[in-house]
Short mmCIF file of C-alpha atoms in Angstrom, two decimals:
data_model
loop_
_atom_site.label_atom_id
_atom_site.label_comp_id
_atom_site.label_asym_id
_atom_site.label_seq_id
_atom_site.Cartn_x
_atom_site.Cartn_y
_atom_site.Cartn_z
CA MET F 1 51.65 -16.71 29.26
CA HIS F 2 49.33 -13.72 29.36
CA PRO F 3 49.45 -11.69 32.43
CA LYS F 4 46.84 -11.31 34.72
CA VAL F 5 45.41 -7.77 34.05
CA LEU F 6 42.65 -5.77 36.04
CA LEU F 7 40.88 -2.90 34.29
CA THR F 8 39.46 -0.57 37.00
CA THR F 9 38.77 2.79 38.35
CA LEU F 10 37.73 4.67 41.53
CA ASN F 11 34.34 6.42 40.51
CA ALA F 12 33.19 9.56 42.27
CA LYS F 13 29.80 7.85 43.32
CA TYR F 14 28.46 4.49 43.56
CA ILE F 15 25.67 5.33 40.98
CA HIS F 16 28.59 6.26 38.33
CA LEU F 17 29.66 3.71 35.70
CA ASN F 18 32.96 4.11 33.75
CA LEU F 19 32.48 3.67 30.14
CA ALA F 20 36.08 3.71 29.12
CA ILE F 21 37.13 0.23 31.21
CA ARG F 22 34.00 -1.23 29.54
CA ILE F 23 35.00 -0.41 26.24
CA LEU F 24 38.72 -1.55 26.84
CA TYR F 25 37.54 -4.83 28.21
CA ASP F 26 35.10 -5.59 25.43
CA LEU F 27 37.69 -5.05 22.68
CA THR F 28 40.40 -6.97 24.53
CA HIS F 29 39.16 -9.63 27.08
CA GLU F 30 39.67 -12.50 24.36
CA ARG F 31 43.24 -11.79 24.20
CA GLY F 32 44.11 -13.00 27.43
CA ASN F 33 43.51 -13.12 31.28
CA ILE F 34 41.76 -9.86 31.75
CA ASP F 35 39.23 -8.95 34.33
CA TRP F 36 37.32 -5.59 35.27
CA LYS F 37 35.96 -3.97 38.31
CA GLU F 38 34.93 -0.63 39.78
CA PHE F 39 35.39 0.81 42.99
CA THR F 40 34.57 4.36 44.37
CA ILE F 41 36.66 7.22 45.96
CA LYS F 42 34.68 6.24 49.37
CA SER F 43 35.88 2.63 49.21
CA ASN F 44 38.22 1.32 51.88
CA PHE F 45 41.52 1.43 50.00
CA GLN F 46 43.16 -1.27 52.00
CA SER F 47 40.32 -3.64 50.80
CA VAL F 48 40.61 -2.24 47.02
CA ALA F 49 44.42 -2.62 47.25
CA GLU F 50 44.26 -6.27 48.55
CA GLU F 51 41.94 -7.13 45.54
CA CYS F 52 44.22 -5.45 42.95
CA SER F 53 47.40 -7.10 44.51
CA ARG F 54 46.36 -10.39 42.98
CA TYR F 55 47.03 -9.12 39.56
CA ASP F 56 50.29 -8.71 37.35
CA VAL F 57 49.01 -5.45 35.96
CA VAL F 58 46.35 -3.24 37.43
CA CYS F 59 45.33 -0.42 34.95
CA PHE F 60 43.53 2.69 36.39
CA SER F 61 41.25 5.01 34.58
CA CYS F 62 42.20 8.43 35.90
CA TYR F 63 40.17 11.72 36.11
CA ILE F 64 40.72 15.18 38.04
CA TRP F 65 38.18 13.57 40.59
CA ASN F 66 40.07 10.28 41.28
CA ILE F 67 43.72 10.86 40.73
CA THR F 68 44.66 11.60 44.47
CA GLN F 69 42.78 8.62 45.53
CA THR F 70 44.03 6.32 42.64
CA LEU F 71 47.83 7.15 43.76
CA GLU F 72 46.98 6.42 47.21
CA VAL F 73 45.68 2.91 46.36
CA ALA F 74 48.78 2.39 43.84
CA LYS F 75 51.01 2.96 46.80
CA LEU F 76 49.16 0.49 48.91
CA ILE F 77 49.18 -2.07 45.93
CA LYS F 78 52.96 -1.82 45.72
CA GLY F 79 53.30 -2.32 49.51
CA LEU F 80 51.39 -5.55 49.29
CA SER F 81 52.76 -6.86 45.89
CA PRO F 82 55.75 -5.03 44.58
CA ASP F 83 56.02 -6.92 41.40
CA THR F 84 52.50 -6.07 40.40
CA LYS F 85 52.83 -3.18 37.67
CA ILE F 86 50.57 -0.13 37.65
CA LEU F 87 49.29 1.32 34.51
CA LEU F 88 47.36 4.63 34.38
CA GLY F 89 45.25 6.28 31.68
CA GLY F 90 42.73 8.83 31.09
CA PRO F 91 42.63 12.72 30.69
CA GLU F 92 44.26 13.56 34.08
CA VAL F 93 47.56 11.65 33.16
CA SER F 94 47.47 12.45 29.55
CA TYR F 95 49.20 15.66 30.05
CA GLU F 96 52.03 17.06 32.39
CA TYR F 97 52.78 13.63 33.63
CA ASP F 98 56.48 13.90 34.71
CA GLU F 99 55.71 14.03 38.53
CA ILE F 100 53.36 11.18 38.28
CA ILE F 101 55.41 8.79 36.26
CA ALA F 102 58.31 9.61 38.48
CA LEU F 103 56.45 8.15 41.64
CA ASP F 104 57.80 4.69 42.61
CA CYS F 105 54.18 3.21 42.70
CA VAL F 106 53.56 4.02 39.00
CA ASP F 107 55.06 1.90 36.07
CA PHE F 108 53.18 2.99 32.86
CA ILE F 109 51.16 5.44 31.57
CA ILE F 110 48.82 5.43 28.46
CA VAL F 111 48.50 9.07 26.89
CA GLY F 112 45.34 10.03 24.96
CA GLU F 113 42.99 7.71 23.47
CA GLY F 114 43.65 4.41 25.15
CA GLU F 115 42.28 1.68 22.59
CA ILE F 116 45.01 1.10 20.42
CA PRO F 117 47.96 1.58 23.03
CA PHE F 118 46.08 -0.78 25.40
CA GLU F 119 45.79 -3.29 22.76
CA GLU F 120 49.41 -3.21 21.81
CA PHE F 121 50.48 -3.23 25.58
CA LEU F 122 48.73 -6.69 25.92
CA ASP F 123 50.10 -7.94 22.73
CA HIS F 124 53.81 -7.20 23.41
CA TYR F 125 54.23 -6.99 27.36
CA PRO F 126 56.57 -6.95 28.87
CA GLU F 127 58.26 -5.59 25.68
CA VAL F 128 56.47 -2.26 26.26
CA GLU F 129 59.09 -0.55 23.94
CA LYS F 130 56.46 -1.30 21.28
CA VAL F 131 53.49 0.25 22.64
CA SER F 132 52.30 3.57 21.05
CA ASN F 133 51.92 6.45 23.35
CA LEU F 134 53.18 4.86 26.55
CA VAL F 135 55.17 6.41 29.06
CA TYR F 136 57.35 4.02 30.96
CA LYS F 137 60.66 3.77 32.93
CA LYS F 138 63.56 1.77 32.26
CA ASN F 139 66.85 1.98 34.32
CA LYS F 140 65.43 4.95 35.97
CA GLU F 141 64.97 6.85 32.80
CA VAL F 142 61.73 7.70 31.46
CA PHE F 143 60.69 7.18 27.68
CA PHE F 144 57.50 8.24 25.61
CA ASN F 145 56.63 6.42 22.47
CA LYS F 146 54.95 9.13 21.12
CA GLN F 147 52.94 8.24 17.88
CA ASN F 148 50.04 10.09 15.89
CA ILE F 149 47.29 7.62 16.11
CA THR F 150 43.73 7.74 16.03
CA PHE F 151 41.20 4.94 16.95
CA ASP F 152 39.00 4.02 14.27
CA ILE F 153 35.77 4.45 15.92
CA ASN F 154 33.98 2.08 13.63
CA ARG F 155 35.71 -0.71 15.26
CA LEU F 156 33.07 -0.34 18.06
CA GLU F 157 30.30 -1.45 15.36
CA GLY F 158 28.12 -4.06 16.97
CA ARG F 159 29.73 -3.89 20.28
CA ASN F 160 27.84 -3.41 23.55
CA PRO F 161 30.17 -2.36 26.51
CA TYR F 162 27.24 -3.01 28.95
CA ILE F 163 26.79 -6.52 28.10
CA TYR F 164 29.10 -7.56 30.87
CA ASP F 165 27.04 -5.83 33.60
CA ASP F 166 24.41 -7.68 35.80
CA PRO F 167 21.25 -6.06 33.85
CA LYS F 168 19.47 -5.86 37.13
CA GLU F 169 21.96 -3.20 38.48
CA LEU F 170 21.84 -0.93 35.64
CA ALA F 171 18.42 0.75 36.91
CA GLN F 172 20.30 2.04 40.06
CA LYS F 173 23.16 3.62 38.24
CA VAL F 174 23.71 6.37 35.53
CA CYS F 175 24.40 4.67 32.43
CA TYR F 176 26.72 6.71 30.05
CA ILE F 177 26.80 6.57 26.25
CA GLU F 178 28.65 8.04 23.24
CA THR F 179 27.53 8.82 19.89
CA SER F 180 30.52 10.63 18.86
CA ARG F 181 33.80 11.83 19.98
CA GLY F 182 35.43 15.26 19.55
CA CYS F 183 34.29 18.72 19.86
CA PRO F 184 34.11 21.49 17.11
CA TYR F 185 34.60 24.25 19.67
CA LYS F 186 38.03 25.61 21.31
CA CYS F 187 37.19 26.89 24.68
CA GLU F 188 40.60 27.19 26.25
CA PHE F 189 39.45 25.83 29.74
CA CYS F 190 38.28 22.65 28.44
CA LEU F 191 40.08 19.55 27.51
CA ALA F 192 37.47 18.74 24.79
CA SER F 193 38.75 21.69 22.92
CA LEU F 194 41.92 19.76 22.07
CA ASP F 195 40.10 17.31 19.85
CA ASN F 196 38.37 19.13 17.18
CA LYS F 197 37.63 16.19 14.79
CA MET F 198 34.16 14.88 15.06
CA ARG F 199 33.99 11.13 14.56
CA TYR F 200 30.44 9.44 14.95
CA LEU F 201 29.64 5.85 16.05
CA PRO F 202 27.80 3.61 13.33
CA THR F 203 24.14 4.53 13.83
CA GLU F 204 22.87 0.84 14.00
CA THR F 205 25.09 0.37 17.08
CA ILE F 206 23.86 3.48 18.68
CA HIS F 207 20.47 2.31 18.40
CA GLU F 208 21.17 -1.13 19.51
CA ASN F 209 23.05 0.09 22.75
CA LEU F 210 20.58 2.73 23.41
CA LEU F 211 17.71 0.11 23.35
CA TYR F 212 19.85 -2.20 25.82
CA LEU F 213 20.01 0.79 28.12
CA MET F 214 16.67 1.73 27.82
CA LYS F 215 15.35 -1.64 28.47
CA HIS F 216 17.65 -2.19 31.72
CA GLY F 217 18.63 1.21 32.82
CA LYS F 218 16.88 4.17 34.11
CA THR F 219 19.07 7.33 33.63
CA ILE F 220 20.92 7.49 30.45
CA LYS F 221 23.66 10.25 30.01
CA PHE F 222 25.17 11.13 26.56
CA LEU F 223 28.71 12.00 26.53
CA ASP F 224 29.06 13.86 23.61
CA ARG F 225 30.35 17.49 24.25
CA THR F 226 27.90 19.17 21.96
CA PHE F 227 25.09 16.71 20.99
CA ASN F 228 23.06 18.75 18.73
CA ILE F 229 25.62 19.89 16.15
CA LYS F 230 23.70 18.00 13.38
CA ARG F 231 20.08 18.75 13.02
CA ASP F 232 19.09 15.66 11.24
CA PHE F 233 21.07 13.22 13.56
CA THR F 234 19.71 15.14 16.50
CA ILE F 235 16.09 14.73 15.62
CA SER F 236 16.50 11.29 14.04
CA LEU F 237 17.96 10.24 17.56
CA PHE F 238 15.02 11.93 19.43
CA GLN F 239 12.61 10.30 17.32
CA PHE F 240 14.36 6.87 17.83
CA ILE F 241 14.09 7.39 21.85
CA LEU F 242 10.32 8.39 21.64
CA GLU F 243 9.36 5.23 19.84
CA ASN F 244 11.46 3.06 22.17
CA TYR F 245 11.68 4.42 25.66
CA ARG F 246 10.03 3.00 28.67
CA GLU F 247 8.22 4.56 31.64
CA GLY F 248 10.91 5.89 33.96
CA ASN F 249 13.82 6.49 31.47
CA VAL F 250 15.32 9.81 31.66
CA PHE F 251 17.97 11.21 28.93
CA GLN F 252 20.49 13.80 29.59
CA PHE F 253 22.41 15.72 26.92
CA GLU F 254 24.95 18.44 26.79
CA ILE F 255 23.50 21.09 24.45
CA THR F 256 25.04 24.12 22.90
CA ALA F 257 21.84 26.20 23.11
CA ASP F 258 22.67 29.11 20.59
CA ILE F 259 22.97 26.70 17.75
CA VAL F 260 19.70 24.70 18.35
CA HIS F 261 18.20 24.45 15.01
CA PRO F 262 14.49 25.77 14.93
CA ASP F 263 13.39 22.16 13.60
CA ILE F 264 14.85 20.93 16.95
CA ILE F 265 13.04 23.24 18.99
CA LYS F 266 9.70 22.62 17.04
CA PHE F 267 10.33 18.69 17.28
CA VAL F 268 10.74 18.79 21.04
CA ASN F 269 7.75 21.10 21.63
CA GLU F 270 5.33 19.17 19.57
CA TYR F 271 6.30 15.54 20.44
CA VAL F 272 8.74 15.17 23.54
CA PRO F 273 7.01 14.26 26.95
CA LYS F 274 7.56 16.76 29.51
CA ASN F 275 10.81 16.16 31.60
CA LEU F 276 11.67 13.09 29.55
CA PHE F 277 14.99 14.91 28.40
CA ARG F 278 17.24 16.95 30.44
CA PHE F 279 19.70 19.40 28.72
CA GLU F 280 22.95 20.40 30.38
CA ILE F 281 23.79 23.80 28.98
CA GLY F 282 27.05 25.55 29.59
CA ILE F 283 26.41 29.38 29.51
CA GLN F 284 29.81 29.83 31.34
CA THR F 285 29.60 33.66 30.98
CA VAL F 286 27.77 36.63 29.27
CA ASN F 287 30.65 38.78 29.12
CA GLN F 288 31.70 38.88 25.52
CA ALA F 289 35.14 40.09 26.35
CA SER F 290 35.55 37.06 28.47
CA ASN F 291 34.43 34.76 25.67
CA ARG F 292 36.78 35.91 23.16
CA GLU F 293 39.71 35.69 25.63
CA VAL F 294 39.29 31.79 25.79
CA SER F 295 38.28 31.46 22.27
CA ARG F 296 34.64 30.74 22.93
CA LYS F 297 31.66 31.82 20.84
CA GLN F 298 28.42 32.32 22.43
CA ASN F 299 25.23 34.32 21.59
CA PHE F 300 23.57 34.70 25.10
CA ASP F 301 20.46 36.47 23.43
CA LYS F 302 19.84 33.23 21.17
CA THR F 303 20.82 30.90 24.06
CA SER F 304 18.00 32.73 26.31
CA ASN F 305 15.52 32.34 23.51
CA VAL F 306 15.98 28.60 22.93
CA ILE F 307 15.98 28.15 26.70
CA LEU F 308 12.74 30.01 26.97
CA GLN F 309 11.18 28.22 23.97
CA LEU F 310 11.95 24.74 25.61
CA LYS F 311 11.52 25.31 29.40
CA ASP F 312 8.13 24.05 29.59
CA LYS F 313 9.12 20.68 28.14
CA ILE F 314 12.76 20.15 29.14
CA GLU F 315 14.46 20.20 32.47
CA MET F 316 17.33 22.69 32.20
CA HIS F 317 20.72 22.39 33.94
CA LEU F 318 22.79 25.66 33.33
CA ASP F 319 26.35 26.24 34.06
CA LEU F 320 28.43 29.37 34.94
CA ILE F 321 32.11 29.45 35.27
CA VAL F 322 33.75 31.78 38.26
CA GLY F 323 37.14 33.23 37.35
CA LEU F 324 37.30 33.41 33.54
CA PRO F 325 39.82 36.12 32.16
CA LEU F 326 38.56 39.64 32.07
CA GLU F 327 35.52 38.81 34.30
CA TYR F 328 35.42 41.36 37.21
CA LEU F 329 32.92 40.69 40.22
CA GLN F 330 30.47 43.21 38.45
CA ASP F 331 30.74 41.19 35.21
CA LEU F 332 30.05 38.03 37.02
CA LYS F 333 27.31 39.54 38.97
CA TYR F 334 25.72 40.61 35.47
CA SER F 335 26.28 36.95 34.14
CA PHE F 336 24.65 35.48 37.13
CA GLU F 337 21.70 37.66 37.34
CA SER F 338 21.09 37.43 33.58
CA THR F 339 21.31 33.51 33.76
CA PHE F 340 19.19 33.17 36.99
CA LYS F 341 16.39 35.43 35.34
CA LEU F 342 15.87 32.10 33.02
CA TYR F 343 14.94 30.28 36.37
CA PRO F 344 16.54 26.81 35.61
CA PRO F 345 15.59 24.08 37.99
CA GLU F 346 19.34 23.75 38.45
CA LEU F 347 22.12 26.47 38.28
CA GLN F 348 25.65 25.31 38.73
CA LEU F 349 28.11 28.01 39.75
CA GLY F 350 31.50 26.22 39.20
CA PHE F 351 35.10 27.76 39.87
CA LEU F 352 37.71 27.75 36.87
CA LYS F 353 39.85 24.75 37.15
CA PHE F 354 43.21 24.79 35.47
CA LEU F 355 43.23 21.35 33.91
CA LYS F 356 46.35 19.80 32.65
CA GLY F 357 46.65 20.20 28.95
CA THR F 358 44.30 23.26 28.60
CA PRO F 359 45.39 26.50 27.01
CA VAL F 360 44.11 28.41 30.06
CA ARG F 361 46.56 26.63 32.40
CA GLN F 362 49.49 27.14 29.88
CA LYS F 363 48.76 30.96 29.83
CA TYR F 364 47.76 31.27 33.52
CA GLU F 365 50.56 33.84 34.22
CA ASN F 366 49.16 36.26 31.77
CA TYR F 367 46.20 37.13 33.88
CA GLY F 368 47.85 36.89 37.50
CA TYR F 369 46.17 33.48 38.15
CA LYS F 370 46.97 31.58 41.23
CA PHE F 371 45.48 28.28 41.50
CA ASP F 372 45.69 25.13 43.85
CA PRO F 373 48.61 23.01 42.33
CA ALA F 374 46.61 19.90 43.69
CA PRO F 375 43.49 18.50 41.92
CA PRO F 376 40.91 19.87 41.18
CA TYR F 377 43.53 22.92 40.35
CA GLN F 378 40.93 25.57 41.37
CA ILE F 379 41.45 29.07 41.03
CA ILE F 380 42.91 30.93 44.31
CA GLU F 381 42.97 34.52 42.85
CA SER F 382 43.61 36.37 39.63
CA ASN F 383 43.88 40.04 38.20
CA PHE F 384 40.20 40.20 38.15
CA LEU F 385 38.99 38.60 41.48
CA SER F 386 40.64 38.71 44.59
CA GLN F 387 40.70 35.89 47.42
CA LYS F 388 38.04 37.77 49.04
CA ASP F 389 35.88 38.01 46.22
CA LEU F 390 36.27 34.34 45.59
CA ALA F 391 35.44 33.67 49.25
CA ASN F 392 32.12 35.63 48.95
CA ILE F 393 31.28 33.91 45.58
CA THR F 394 31.84 30.60 47.55
CA ALA F 395 29.21 31.59 49.96
CA LEU F 396 26.96 32.63 47.35
CA GLU F 397 27.47 29.42 45.71
CA HIS F 398 26.55 27.54 48.88
CA ALA F 399 23.46 29.55 49.40
CA LEU F 400 22.43 28.88 45.81
CA GLU F 401 22.95 25.24 46.17
CA ILE F 402 20.94 25.09 49.43
CA TYR F 403 18.10 27.30 48.55
CA TRP F 404 17.42 27.22 44.83
CA ASN F 405 19.05 23.90 43.48
CA LYS F 406 17.43 21.73 46.15
CA PRO F 407 15.01 23.40 45.81
CA ARG F 408 13.83 25.10 49.05
CA ALA F 409 13.04 29.06 48.40
CA ILE F 410 12.07 29.11 44.79
CA GLU F 411 9.31 31.55 45.49
CA THR F 412 11.52 33.69 47.68
CA LEU F 413 14.45 33.73 45.19
CA THR F 414 12.31 34.54 42.20
CA TYR F 415 10.74 37.53 43.96
CA ILE F 416 14.24 38.72 44.79
CA SER F 417 15.45 38.23 41.18
CA GLU F 418 12.42 40.18 40.00
CA THR F 419 12.76 42.98 42.37
CA ASP F 420 16.30 43.27 43.69
CA SER F 421 19.79 41.75 43.28
CA ILE F 422 19.65 38.24 43.54
CA PHE F 423 23.47 38.17 43.35
CA ASP F 424 23.84 40.41 46.43
CA TYR F 425 21.12 38.57 48.27
CA LEU F 426 22.68 35.17 47.95
CA MET F 427 26.03 36.42 48.65
CA LYS F 428 25.13 37.86 51.99
CA LEU F 429 22.81 34.89 52.76
CA GLY F 430 25.67 32.55 52.21
CA ASN F 431 27.84 34.30 54.46
CA TYR F 432 25.01 34.69 57.15
CA PHE F 433 24.47 31.13 56.85
CA THR F 434 27.92 29.82 57.16
CA GLU F 435 28.53 32.13 60.30
CA ARG F 436 25.69 30.61 62.05
CA LEU F 437 25.34 26.85 61.05
CA SER F 438 27.83 24.10 60.71
CA TYR F 439 27.84 21.54 57.86
CA LYS F 440 25.11 19.56 59.43
CA HIS F 441 22.16 21.23 59.86
CA THR F 442 18.29 20.53 60.04
CA LEU F 443 15.68 21.66 57.41
CA ASN F 444 14.05 23.96 59.93
CA GLN F 445 17.45 25.73 60.56
CA VAL F 446 17.61 26.27 56.97
CA TYR F 447 14.34 28.13 56.90
CA GLU F 448 14.93 29.78 60.36
CA THR F 449 18.32 31.07 58.89
CA LEU F 450 16.41 32.45 55.69
CA TYR F 451 13.65 33.96 57.62
CA THR F 452 16.01 35.95 60.21
CA PHE F 453 18.42 37.14 57.53
CA THR F 454 15.51 38.62 55.30
CA LYS F 455 13.67 39.96 58.35
CA LYS F 456 17.03 41.63 59.41
CA TYR F 457 18.34 42.82 56.27
CA TYR F 458 15.24 43.34 53.82
CA ASN F 459 12.15 43.44 56.08
CA SER F 460 9.62 42.85 53.56
CA SER F 461 6.23 41.35 54.42
CA ILE F 462 5.97 39.85 50.96
CA LEU F 463 9.33 38.20 51.35
CA LEU F 464 8.50 36.76 54.61
CA GLN F 465 5.21 35.26 53.46
CA LEU F 466 7.18 33.88 50.40
CA ILE F 467 9.40 32.34 52.78
CA ALA F 468 6.48 30.77 54.66
CA ILE F 469 5.15 29.37 51.48
CA ASP F 470 8.24 27.78 50.42
CA TYR F 471 8.53 26.39 53.87
CA TYR F 472 5.09 24.75 53.75
CA THR F 473 5.42 23.42 50.16
CA GLN F 474 8.84 21.82 51.11
CA HIS F 475 7.00 19.17 53.55
CA LYS F 476 4.88 16.21 53.05
CA SER F 477 2.93 16.41 56.14
CA ASN F 478 1.83 19.21 58.52
CA PRO F 479 5.09 20.85 59.53
CA LYS F 480 5.75 22.91 62.85
CA ASP F 481 4.30 26.45 62.86
CA LEU F 482 7.82 27.89 62.57
CA PHE F 483 6.91 31.48 61.97
CA GLU F 484 3.94 31.52 64.28
CA ILE F 485 1.78 32.61 61.39
CA GLU F 486 -0.87 29.85 61.15
CA GLU F 487 -4.43 31.10 61.61
CA GLU F 488 -7.33 29.09 63.45
CA LEU F 489 -10.69 29.66 61.04
CA ALA F 490 -14.16 28.41 61.57
CA MET F 491 -14.06 27.06 57.98
CA ASP F 492 -15.44 23.72 56.40
CA TYR F 493 -12.63 22.41 54.39
CA SER F 494 -14.69 19.55 53.04
CA ALA F 495 -15.56 21.19 49.92
CA ILE F 496 -12.05 21.68 48.79
CA ALA F 497 -10.53 18.18 50.42
CA THR F 498 -9.36 15.62 47.95
CA HIS F 499 -8.91 13.01 50.60
CA PRO F 500 -10.91 12.35 53.78
CA LYS F 501 -7.75 12.41 55.88
CA SER F 502 -6.59 15.41 54.45
CA ARG F 503 -4.87 18.21 57.07
CA PHE F 504 -4.90 21.59 56.19
CA VAL F 505 -2.97 24.83 57.08
CA ASN F 506 -3.84 28.24 56.21
CA PHE F 507 -2.40 31.89 56.74
CA SER F 508 -3.16 35.34 55.33
CA ILE F 509 -1.09 36.81 52.57
CA ASP F 510 -1.14 40.45 51.37
CA PHE F 511 -0.99 39.74 47.57
CA ASP F 512 -2.66 37.93 44.81
CA TRP F 513 -1.36 34.43 44.77
CA ILE F 514 -2.45 33.47 41.30
CA ILE F 515 -1.24 36.69 39.59
CA TRP F 516 2.20 36.13 41.27
CA LYS F 517 2.33 32.49 40.06
CA THR F 518 1.18 33.23 36.49
CA GLU F 519 2.64 36.49 35.92
CA ARG F 520 5.39 36.99 38.57
CA ARG F 521 3.79 40.27 39.54
CA ILE F 522 2.70 41.37 42.98
CA VAL F 523 -0.80 42.89 43.20
CA LYS F 524 -1.84 43.92 46.69
CA ALA F 525 -4.84 41.95 48.01
CA GLN F 526 -5.82 40.07 51.21
CA ASN F 527 -6.10 36.53 50.66
CA LEU F 528 -6.14 33.28 52.43
CA TRP F 529 -3.44 30.69 51.37
CA ILE F 530 -4.28 27.19 52.22
CA ILE F 531 -2.24 24.11 51.95
CA GLU F 532 -3.51 20.45 52.17
CA TYR F 533 -1.39 17.60 53.43
CA ILE F 534 -2.35 14.06 52.52
CA THR F 535 -0.75 11.12 54.35
CA ASN F 536 2.27 9.47 52.25
CA SER F 537 1.71 12.17 49.45
CA HIS F 538 3.36 15.14 48.22
CA ASN F 539 1.59 18.44 49.57
CA ILE F 540 -1.16 20.06 47.18
CA VAL F 541 -1.55 23.82 47.39
CA HIS F 542 -5.08 24.99 47.17
CA PRO F 543 -6.00 26.84 45.35
CA PRO F 544 -4.16 24.96 42.60
CA VAL F 545 -2.22 27.30 40.22
CA GLY F 546 -4.66 28.78 37.56
CA THR F 547 -7.76 28.48 39.73
CA SER F 548 -8.76 30.98 42.30
CA LEU F 549 -9.75 30.68 46.11
CA GLN F 550 -9.38 34.04 47.33
CA LEU F 551 -11.16 35.11 50.42
CA VAL F 552 -11.43 38.69 51.15
CA LEU F 553 -10.94 39.19 54.85
#
């Protein structure tokens, strides 16, 4: 009799979906009594454990963001049902698993790619000695059936791992799809570097699954570590999407920018609608000494050139890593400011994490690294950055998230970047912010803090006016006159009103707004800046960018 088995995981958020357990279920559900279900790290763990305890074997997909919570649930399951077996798999348990398999609440661990071992586990259970790449305990002794096996990705031909989902729910989720496995690069901080053999799914299956997700889903994220390795494949898939996507679809790709073929750039600029595609680009560092030290190749000039060529069509998400070897504070400042000047809609400043299995973790002592022993294994200090440095960078990252990535101060921060050190500004602002405001704060407090900080340390009338513009353009209805700058003018707005119930706010600025928006230059001029608010609609700035309504006072 087959055991009653549950494939499950704790996702980071409700909107996320786990592709791994869907693939395993699709491959094996006809073999026996198998269910699948997802929870989140915010779920009630007691309720999760009660549901899981009804099974003979519970199989968790484990990652850096859920391993701590997964082990808590596993312990609760054992308390409710000591005979229920716990099997763990995924990247977080595939390396340095000794401490985890030693726990009383863990019975088995599948190391590496899970398709073949999981099938063997179902075929042979409870005789697990025959299961490839399985770590298990017997008479308090730990065994590992290490085997050099690779899953034939062509076995996924004709299979749709999302066919078991309620189609109506996919539109509210981020749907993940893979077209390949492996990564040709060897960046020592990344687990993807451990599998350099590229394997592609059958093209027809990719198209079939993509069509299904385009029909039922909204946001579709490709898991390929470097999507654009093959020019012809990339253009072909982009063309397929353009021929079949529906209104509302958004597609996310991880791109290595400095190898984007000119033909891909040409195709995107000629045919791809604006903001249909989102590119995630890991710049990580501009410092070539740091790149070489972690076996990473990147040409920042080429990367910048590609980003600038595509920025009008593609929504960009750029990543930097804090704490790489040989990157001191001044090096990080240069990397940050060089990347910021590309003005991506989102710039992620992540801190180096010493993931199990990565070379950077194995060599950490060479650079004086100290890192948190608990997930996510984040850097504490190194020979290059002190704890104080990292605390200041954390403050900078906080300000970056609040004021740029939200976005709440685009004009202000762009001006700082063009005229001063954006790195220093955000670091000081971040510390100023955290000293005065708690985790919970209002939108007005966000702008009041920005205004008082800038007035105290920079005292530039242009900057203060740009803060006001950022403030007013963040609202959909007429907000409070937070900075006491609004003017009462005997002016007939009917000539520029776009709605009979429009409301207007105006105040004076000391520069040419149109030149600033189009050329990022400040030209002194006395102008009237006007914003129109329409009920239940986004605010509209008058004059619209590219036109002129400048009143000389």
